[in-house]
Short mmCIF file of C-alpha atoms in Angstrom, two decimals:
data_model
loop_
_atom_site.label_atom_id
_atom_site.label_comp_id
_atom_site.label_asym_id
_atom_site.label_seq_id
_atom_site.Cartn_x
_atom_site.Cartn_y
_atom_site.Cartn_z
CA MET A 1 21.54 29.42 4.67
CA SER A 2 18.76 27.53 6.29
CA PRO A 3 15.94 26.78 4.22
CA LYS A 4 12.83 28.59 5.37
CA ARG A 5 10.61 26.30 7.37
CA VAL A 6 6.56 26.11 6.30
CA VAL A 7 3.85 26.06 8.75
CA PHE A 8 0.36 24.44 7.91
CA LYS A 9 -2.18 26.77 9.46
CA LYS A 10 -6.04 26.80 9.03
CA VAL A 11 -8.53 28.57 10.73
CA SER A 12 -12.06 27.77 12.17
CA ARG A 13 -15.07 29.75 10.31
CA ASP A 14 -16.21 31.67 13.29
CA LYS A 15 -12.01 32.08 14.29
CA SER A 16 -12.60 30.51 17.41
CA VAL A 17 -9.91 27.62 16.64
CA ALA A 18 -6.89 27.65 14.68
CA VAL A 19 -4.61 24.85 14.28
CA TYR A 20 -0.56 25.27 13.29
CA MET A 21 1.57 22.03 12.25
CA ALA A 22 4.55 21.97 10.76
CA LYS A 23 4.31 19.26 9.05
CA ARG A 24 1.54 17.02 7.30
CA ASP A 25 3.84 14.35 6.40
CA PHE A 26 4.69 11.42 8.87
CA VAL A 27 6.83 8.57 8.56
CA ASP A 28 6.30 4.94 9.41
CA HIS A 29 9.66 3.65 9.81
CA CYS A 30 8.37 0.27 10.74
CA ASN A 31 9.96 0.15 14.14
CA PHE A 32 7.96 3.54 15.20
CA VAL A 33 6.42 6.04 13.61
CA ASP A 34 6.93 10.10 13.73
CA PRO A 35 4.52 11.68 16.37
CA VAL A 36 1.78 14.16 15.10
CA ASP A 37 2.34 17.63 16.72
CA GLY A 38 1.42 20.81 16.56
CA VAL A 39 -0.39 23.62 18.69
CA VAL A 40 -4.18 25.57 18.59
CA VAL A 41 -4.83 28.92 18.91
CA ILE A 42 -8.27 29.65 20.55
CA ASP A 43 -9.92 33.01 20.94
CA PRO A 44 -11.30 32.90 24.52
CA VAL A 45 -14.34 35.89 23.51
CA GLN A 46 -15.35 33.01 20.75
CA LEU A 47 -15.14 29.95 22.93
CA LYS A 48 -17.78 31.69 25.50
CA GLY A 49 -16.79 29.32 28.20
CA LYS A 50 -16.50 26.09 25.70
CA LYS A 51 -13.78 23.78 26.33
CA VAL A 52 -11.02 22.75 23.19
CA TYR A 53 -10.42 19.39 21.97
CA VAL A 54 -8.13 18.11 19.36
CA MET A 55 -8.71 14.63 17.43
CA LEU A 56 -6.61 12.53 15.71
CA SER A 57 -8.42 9.80 13.23
CA CYS A 58 -7.36 7.40 10.86
CA THR A 59 -10.53 6.64 8.80
CA PHE A 60 -11.23 3.72 5.55
CA ARG A 61 -13.63 4.50 3.52
CA TYR A 62 -15.42 2.52 0.53
CA GLY A 63 -17.35 4.43 -1.15
CA ARG A 64 -19.26 8.41 -0.95
CA GLN A 65 -19.24 9.59 2.56
CA ASP A 66 -23.16 9.66 2.34
CA MET A 67 -23.45 6.08 0.96
CA ASP A 68 -24.71 3.55 2.94
CA VAL A 69 -26.63 -0.15 2.49
CA MET A 70 -29.18 -1.09 4.41
CA GLY A 71 -28.43 1.22 6.80
CA VAL A 72 -24.31 0.13 6.80
CA ALA A 73 -22.26 2.91 5.86
CA PHE A 74 -18.89 2.18 4.00
CA ARG A 75 -17.14 4.02 6.41
CA ARG A 76 -14.66 2.90 9.15
CA ASP A 77 -12.43 4.78 11.76
CA LEU A 78 -9.57 2.46 12.31
CA PHE A 79 -8.28 4.85 14.95
CA VAL A 80 -10.14 7.87 16.71
CA LEU A 81 -8.29 9.54 20.17
CA THR A 82 -9.28 12.53 21.51
CA ARG A 83 -7.51 14.92 23.75
CA GLN A 84 -8.55 18.03 25.83
CA VAL A 85 -6.02 21.20 24.96
CA PHE A 86 -8.30 24.05 26.61
CA PRO A 87 -8.14 24.14 29.39
CA GLU A 88 -5.34 22.44 30.24
CA MET A 89 -5.08 19.13 31.74
CA GLN A 90 -1.36 19.46 32.09
CA ASP A 91 1.04 22.16 32.20
CA LYS A 92 2.40 23.20 28.49
CA GLU A 93 5.82 21.99 29.00
CA LYS A 94 4.72 18.54 29.46
CA LEU A 95 2.47 18.71 26.46
CA THR A 96 5.49 20.66 24.39
CA HIS A 97 7.69 17.88 22.86
CA THR A 98 9.49 19.53 19.80
CA LYS A 99 11.56 22.54 19.04
CA ILE A 100 9.01 23.67 16.58
CA GLN A 101 6.08 23.65 18.99
CA TRP A 102 8.31 25.97 21.74
CA LYS A 103 8.84 28.30 18.73
CA LEU A 104 5.18 28.75 17.48
CA LEU A 105 4.21 28.86 21.46
CA GLN A 106 6.56 31.87 22.05
CA LYS A 107 5.44 33.68 18.96
CA LEU A 108 1.79 32.85 18.89
CA GLY A 109 1.43 34.19 22.56
CA ASP A 110 -0.78 33.00 26.03
CA ASN A 111 -3.77 31.70 24.12
CA ALA A 112 -1.58 29.30 22.19
CA TYR A 113 -1.49 25.47 23.47
CA PRO A 114 0.23 22.17 22.23
CA PHE A 115 -0.93 19.01 21.57
CA PHE A 116 0.43 15.76 20.83
CA PHE A 117 0.06 11.92 19.56
CA GLU A 118 1.56 8.93 18.63
CA PHE A 119 0.07 6.11 15.96
CA PRO A 120 -0.10 3.00 17.11
CA ASP A 121 1.57 0.20 15.57
CA ASN A 122 -1.24 -1.39 13.43
CA LEU A 123 -2.33 1.55 11.09
CA PRO A 124 -1.85 1.29 7.13
CA CYS A 125 -0.59 4.00 5.28
CA SER A 126 -2.45 6.85 3.30
CA VAL A 127 -3.79 5.74 -0.25
CA SER A 128 -6.48 5.74 -2.51
CA LEU A 129 -8.45 4.59 -4.94
CA GLN A 130 -8.92 6.02 -8.64
CA PRO A 131 -12.47 5.74 -9.71
CA GLY A 132 -13.19 3.86 -12.65
CA PRO A 133 -14.96 5.10 -15.62
CA SER A 134 -18.78 3.84 -14.29
CA ASP A 135 -17.62 4.80 -10.49
CA GLU A 136 -17.79 8.61 -10.97
CA GLY A 137 -17.83 10.43 -7.30
CA LYS A 138 -17.11 7.41 -5.38
CA LYS A 139 -13.81 7.55 -3.20
CA CYS A 140 -12.09 4.13 -1.58
CA ALA A 141 -9.44 5.90 0.60
CA VAL A 142 -7.61 5.16 3.92
CA GLU A 143 -7.31 8.96 5.14
CA PHE A 144 -5.44 10.53 8.25
CA GLU A 145 -6.65 13.65 9.62
CA VAL A 146 -6.26 16.18 12.90
CA LYS A 147 -9.38 17.85 13.80
CA ALA A 148 -9.65 21.00 16.38
CA PHE A 149 -13.24 22.16 18.04
CA CYS A 150 -14.35 23.22 20.95
CA GLY A 151 -18.34 21.75 22.97
CA GLU A 152 -19.23 21.47 26.29
CA ASN A 153 -17.99 18.14 25.75
CA GLN A 154 -15.88 15.99 23.04
CA ASP A 155 -19.00 13.72 23.12
CA GLU A 156 -21.56 16.42 21.65
CA LYS A 157 -22.15 16.68 17.83
CA ILE A 158 -19.37 19.29 16.46
CA ASP A 159 -20.19 22.41 15.16
CA LYS A 160 -18.73 23.04 11.53
CA GLN A 161 -18.60 26.69 12.15
CA SER A 162 -16.24 26.22 15.15
CA SER A 163 -14.04 23.06 13.84
CA VAL A 164 -10.88 22.92 11.69
CA ARG A 165 -10.09 20.46 9.90
CA LEU A 166 -6.62 19.44 8.43
CA THR A 167 -5.88 15.97 6.42
CA ILE A 168 -2.41 14.86 6.75
CA ARG A 169 -0.50 11.50 5.56
CA LYS A 170 1.00 8.49 6.97
CA ILE A 171 3.93 7.26 4.35
CA GLN A 172 6.65 4.86 4.44
CA PHE A 173 9.90 4.96 2.48
CA SER A 174 12.10 1.62 1.09
CA PRO A 175 13.23 -0.27 4.70
CA GLU A 176 17.11 -1.25 4.48
CA SER A 177 16.24 -4.83 2.61
CA THR A 178 18.81 -7.70 1.88
CA GLU A 179 15.89 -9.59 -0.44
CA VAL A 180 17.00 -10.92 -3.78
CA ALA A 181 15.24 -9.81 -6.51
CA PRO A 182 13.26 -12.94 -7.48
CA LEU A 183 13.04 -14.33 -10.76
CA SER A 184 10.58 -16.76 -13.01
CA GLU A 185 11.76 -19.91 -15.01
CA MET A 186 9.50 -22.03 -16.71
CA THR A 187 9.26 -24.82 -18.95
CA PHE A 188 6.76 -25.44 -21.09
CA GLU A 189 5.48 -28.26 -22.73
CA PHE A 190 2.95 -28.37 -26.43
CA LEU A 191 0.79 -30.97 -28.25
CA MET A 192 2.54 -32.83 -30.96
CA SER A 193 6.38 -30.79 -30.00
CA GLU A 194 9.12 -33.11 -28.83
CA GLU A 195 11.12 -30.66 -27.20
CA PRO A 196 9.70 -28.07 -24.89
CA LEU A 197 10.03 -23.96 -24.56
CA HIS A 198 11.86 -22.19 -21.34
CA VAL A 199 11.06 -18.95 -20.33
CA LYS A 200 13.18 -17.10 -17.79
CA LEU A 201 12.21 -13.24 -16.22
CA TYR A 202 14.40 -11.73 -14.04
CA LEU A 203 15.11 -8.03 -12.98
CA PRO A 204 18.33 -7.10 -12.83
CA LYS A 205 18.74 -5.64 -9.69
CA GLU A 206 20.46 -7.24 -6.41
CA VAL A 207 17.23 -6.25 -4.19
CA ARG A 208 13.43 -6.26 -4.97
CA THR A 209 12.99 -2.74 -4.52
CA PHE A 210 12.50 -0.21 -7.31
CA TYR A 211 12.05 3.72 -6.15
CA HIS A 212 9.07 5.74 -7.83
CA GLY A 213 10.48 7.56 -11.08
CA GLU A 214 13.04 4.71 -11.50
CA PRO A 215 12.96 3.00 -15.24
CA LEU A 216 12.24 -0.51 -14.34
CA LYS A 217 14.75 -3.02 -16.41
CA ALA A 218 13.67 -6.57 -17.07
CA ASN A 219 15.69 -9.39 -18.21
CA VAL A 220 13.54 -12.06 -20.90
CA GLU A 221 15.61 -15.17 -21.86
CA ILE A 222 13.58 -17.41 -24.27
CA ARG A 223 14.94 -20.50 -25.62
CA ASN A 224 12.16 -22.37 -28.27
CA SER A 225 13.29 -25.79 -28.88
CA SER A 226 9.77 -26.27 -29.62
CA SER A 227 8.17 -26.30 -32.75
CA ARG A 228 5.97 -23.48 -32.38
CA ASN A 229 6.64 -20.25 -33.64
CA ILE A 230 6.96 -17.46 -30.30
CA LYS A 231 5.26 -13.67 -31.25
CA ASN A 232 3.36 -11.30 -29.69
CA ILE A 233 5.89 -10.49 -26.78
CA SER A 234 4.86 -7.99 -24.53
CA LEU A 235 5.88 -6.67 -20.99
CA SER A 236 3.83 -4.98 -18.58
CA VAL A 237 3.89 -3.34 -15.10
CA GLU A 238 0.90 -4.47 -13.24
CA GLN A 239 -0.60 -3.07 -10.09
CA VAL A 240 -2.98 -5.05 -7.72
CA THR A 241 -5.07 -3.89 -4.91
CA ASN A 242 -6.87 -5.73 -2.47
CA VAL A 243 -9.06 -4.01 -0.87
CA VAL A 244 -9.68 -6.27 2.08
CA LEU A 245 -11.95 -4.26 4.06
CA TYR A 246 -15.61 -5.07 3.23
CA SER A 247 -15.34 -6.52 0.37
CA ASN A 248 -12.13 -8.57 -0.54
CA ASP A 249 -12.16 -6.92 -4.13
CA LYS A 250 -9.25 -7.00 -6.26
CA TYR A 251 -8.71 -4.70 -8.98
CA VAL A 252 -5.74 -5.10 -11.60
CA LYS A 253 -4.20 -2.33 -13.15
CA SER A 254 -1.46 -1.91 -15.92
CA VAL A 255 0.45 0.81 -15.07
CA ALA A 256 3.38 0.32 -17.88
CA LYS A 257 3.67 -1.71 -20.55
CA GLU A 258 6.24 -2.56 -23.63
CA GLU A 259 4.30 -4.08 -26.46
CA THR A 260 6.99 -5.57 -29.12
CA ASN A 261 7.95 -7.17 -32.36
CA ASP A 262 9.89 -9.58 -31.32
CA SER A 263 9.25 -13.19 -32.26
CA VAL A 264 11.61 -16.39 -31.49
CA PRO A 265 11.30 -19.05 -34.23
CA SER A 266 11.23 -22.54 -33.92
CA GLY A 267 14.92 -23.69 -32.79
CA THR A 268 16.19 -20.21 -31.86
CA THR A 269 16.79 -17.76 -28.70
CA LEU A 270 16.21 -14.41 -27.64
CA LYS A 271 18.18 -12.93 -24.64
CA LYS A 272 16.68 -9.39 -24.11
CA GLU A 273 16.39 -6.42 -21.74
CA TYR A 274 13.26 -4.36 -21.44
CA THR A 275 12.64 -1.26 -20.06
CA LEU A 276 9.51 -0.25 -18.45
CA TYR A 277 8.03 3.11 -16.96
CA PRO A 278 5.45 2.80 -13.85
CA LEU A 279 5.63 6.49 -13.90
CA LEU A 280 1.79 8.22 -12.74
CA ALA A 281 2.37 10.57 -15.45
CA TYR A 282 1.75 8.31 -17.98
CA ASN A 283 -1.63 7.35 -16.33
CA LYS A 284 -2.85 10.31 -14.31
CA GLU A 285 -1.74 14.00 -13.62
CA HIS A 286 -0.45 15.78 -10.61
CA THR A 287 0.24 12.72 -7.82
CA ASN A 288 2.33 9.71 -6.91
CA LEU A 289 1.26 6.09 -7.98
CA ALA A 290 0.34 4.35 -4.66
CA SER A 291 3.88 2.33 -2.94
CA SER A 292 3.63 -1.21 -2.17
CA SER A 293 2.38 -1.72 1.14
CA ILE A 294 4.52 -3.45 3.79
CA VAL A 295 1.94 -5.49 6.79
CA LYS A 296 3.87 -6.17 9.91
CA GLN A 297 4.25 -9.73 11.22
CA GLU A 298 2.00 -9.13 13.78
CA VAL A 299 -0.78 -6.90 12.28
CA LEU A 300 -4.18 -8.24 10.63
CA ARG A 301 -4.30 -7.85 7.11
CA GLU A 302 -8.12 -6.83 7.60
CA VAL A 303 -7.49 -3.62 9.45
CA GLN A 304 -5.10 -2.18 6.33
CA GLY A 305 -7.92 -1.36 4.68
CA MET A 306 -6.30 -1.73 1.09
CA LEU A 307 -3.07 -3.55 0.30
CA VAL A 308 -1.05 -2.65 -2.84
CA SER A 309 1.54 -4.88 -4.37
CA TYR A 310 3.12 -4.78 -8.03
CA LYS A 311 4.43 -7.28 -10.68
CA VAL A 312 5.91 -7.18 -13.80
CA VAL A 313 4.24 -9.63 -16.50
CA LEU A 314 5.90 -11.07 -19.08
CA LYS A 315 3.65 -12.74 -22.46
CA MET A 316 3.41 -14.24 -25.55
CA THR A 317 1.69 -16.09 -28.32
CA ALA A 318 2.55 -19.90 -28.66
CA SER A 319 -0.39 -21.03 -30.44
CA GLY A 320 -1.65 -19.99 -27.10
CA GLU A 321 -0.80 -17.57 -24.53
CA VAL A 322 2.16 -18.13 -22.52
CA SER A 323 2.87 -15.97 -19.49
CA LEU A 324 5.29 -15.69 -16.34
CA GLU A 325 5.38 -12.98 -13.41
CA VAL A 326 7.56 -11.34 -11.09
CA PRO A 327 6.66 -9.19 -7.96
CA PHE A 328 8.85 -6.58 -7.16
CA LYS A 329 8.23 -3.63 -4.54
CA LEU A 330 7.43 0.04 -5.29
CA MET A 331 8.42 2.91 -2.84
CA HIS A 332 10.25 5.79 -2.48
CA PRO A 333 13.85 6.07 -1.28
CA LYS A 334 14.51 7.39 2.34
CA PRO A 335 15.66 11.07 1.98
CA GLU A 336 18.74 12.03 3.28
CA PRO A 337 18.53 13.50 6.76
CA GLY A 338 17.41 17.14 6.65
CA ALA A 339 15.72 16.62 3.17
CA SER A 340 12.14 17.36 2.95
CA HIS A 341 9.91 14.41 2.63
CA VAL A 342 7.83 14.40 -0.70
CA GLU A 343 8.45 16.60 -3.60
CA PRO A 344 6.44 20.25 -3.38
CA THR A 345 5.01 19.72 -6.77
CA LYS A 346 3.47 16.72 -5.64
CA SER A 347 -0.12 16.19 -5.10
CA PHE A 348 -1.67 15.04 -1.46
CA LYS A 349 -2.51 11.39 -2.71
CA CYS A 350 -0.93 8.36 -3.24
CA ILE A 351 -3.28 6.66 -6.27
CA CYS A 352 -4.06 2.96 -7.18
CA PHE A 353 -6.67 2.26 -9.60
CA ARG A 354 -10.02 0.87 -9.79
CA ARG A 355 -10.92 -1.24 -13.12
CA GLU A 356 -14.22 -2.33 -14.24
CA ARG A 357 -13.12 -6.29 -13.63
#
């Protein structure tokens, strides 16, 4: 038995327009992006001779929607494209690109009209920054939206009663990668110690990409030939978020941590594997940690709004603090053909964290 298909529907307050979409997650495959398609149903009586438009937009917000400083709103439209769907500019057959559109048009009748958009190649993926304790009510996010509205022309002020908005999401899955998992290796020399401390940190995986929900194993090798005793060994997974539009702020948040009682006295060695769990269940409920950002070579970083990366950090005490770090990618695995993109229990946001610096 084939799985039941879900269709998302939203109707304007005055019932003049309604939007139907078969999905709200659209995948960036790196070499192309899933197109955005759906159907608009109109009520000719409620329209009163007005035209109907559909808009696809990508917006970067830095702060509340109504916040501005010296007349400059902390909001930028990274991409906006508007198309007229009624009266028709082309035949329905030329605007219908998918099987689900055909089925919806047949089911919804003569007042149903298709729409179709293609993403440009340089847009970021959906992500939002979780407000810190002193940032209550503020929001920093890259958001995508489909909006249907009616009016005399597409440039006039949109009447909320005659418009409908659906939030959609642009996502990425882990691409096929041959990048070898990196390692960090360093020798530390201390005053009044003839021999050094040698530390090695690496991830025992052939490639550097880990999947959401997967435990992360980190191998630590310490050869302490120095006269210092090593203690307070800890490992953590740190999420680093760079807000590259407007502020160039940088936020670092530990999303998993293992503090140990392990020690390495002078003249001894330690070889041990530690397990970390970078899961949002341990940090914030009902959503996903943000995936690592993948920026294509020809795309400017500034256009991405926010860039997210992850690293494993090893720290220890040897009179002073000694630390090493190894970067890695955290992403969702590419689903099997026909499988759902996202678990239905997951929220509609990918979260990175803001912390006071």
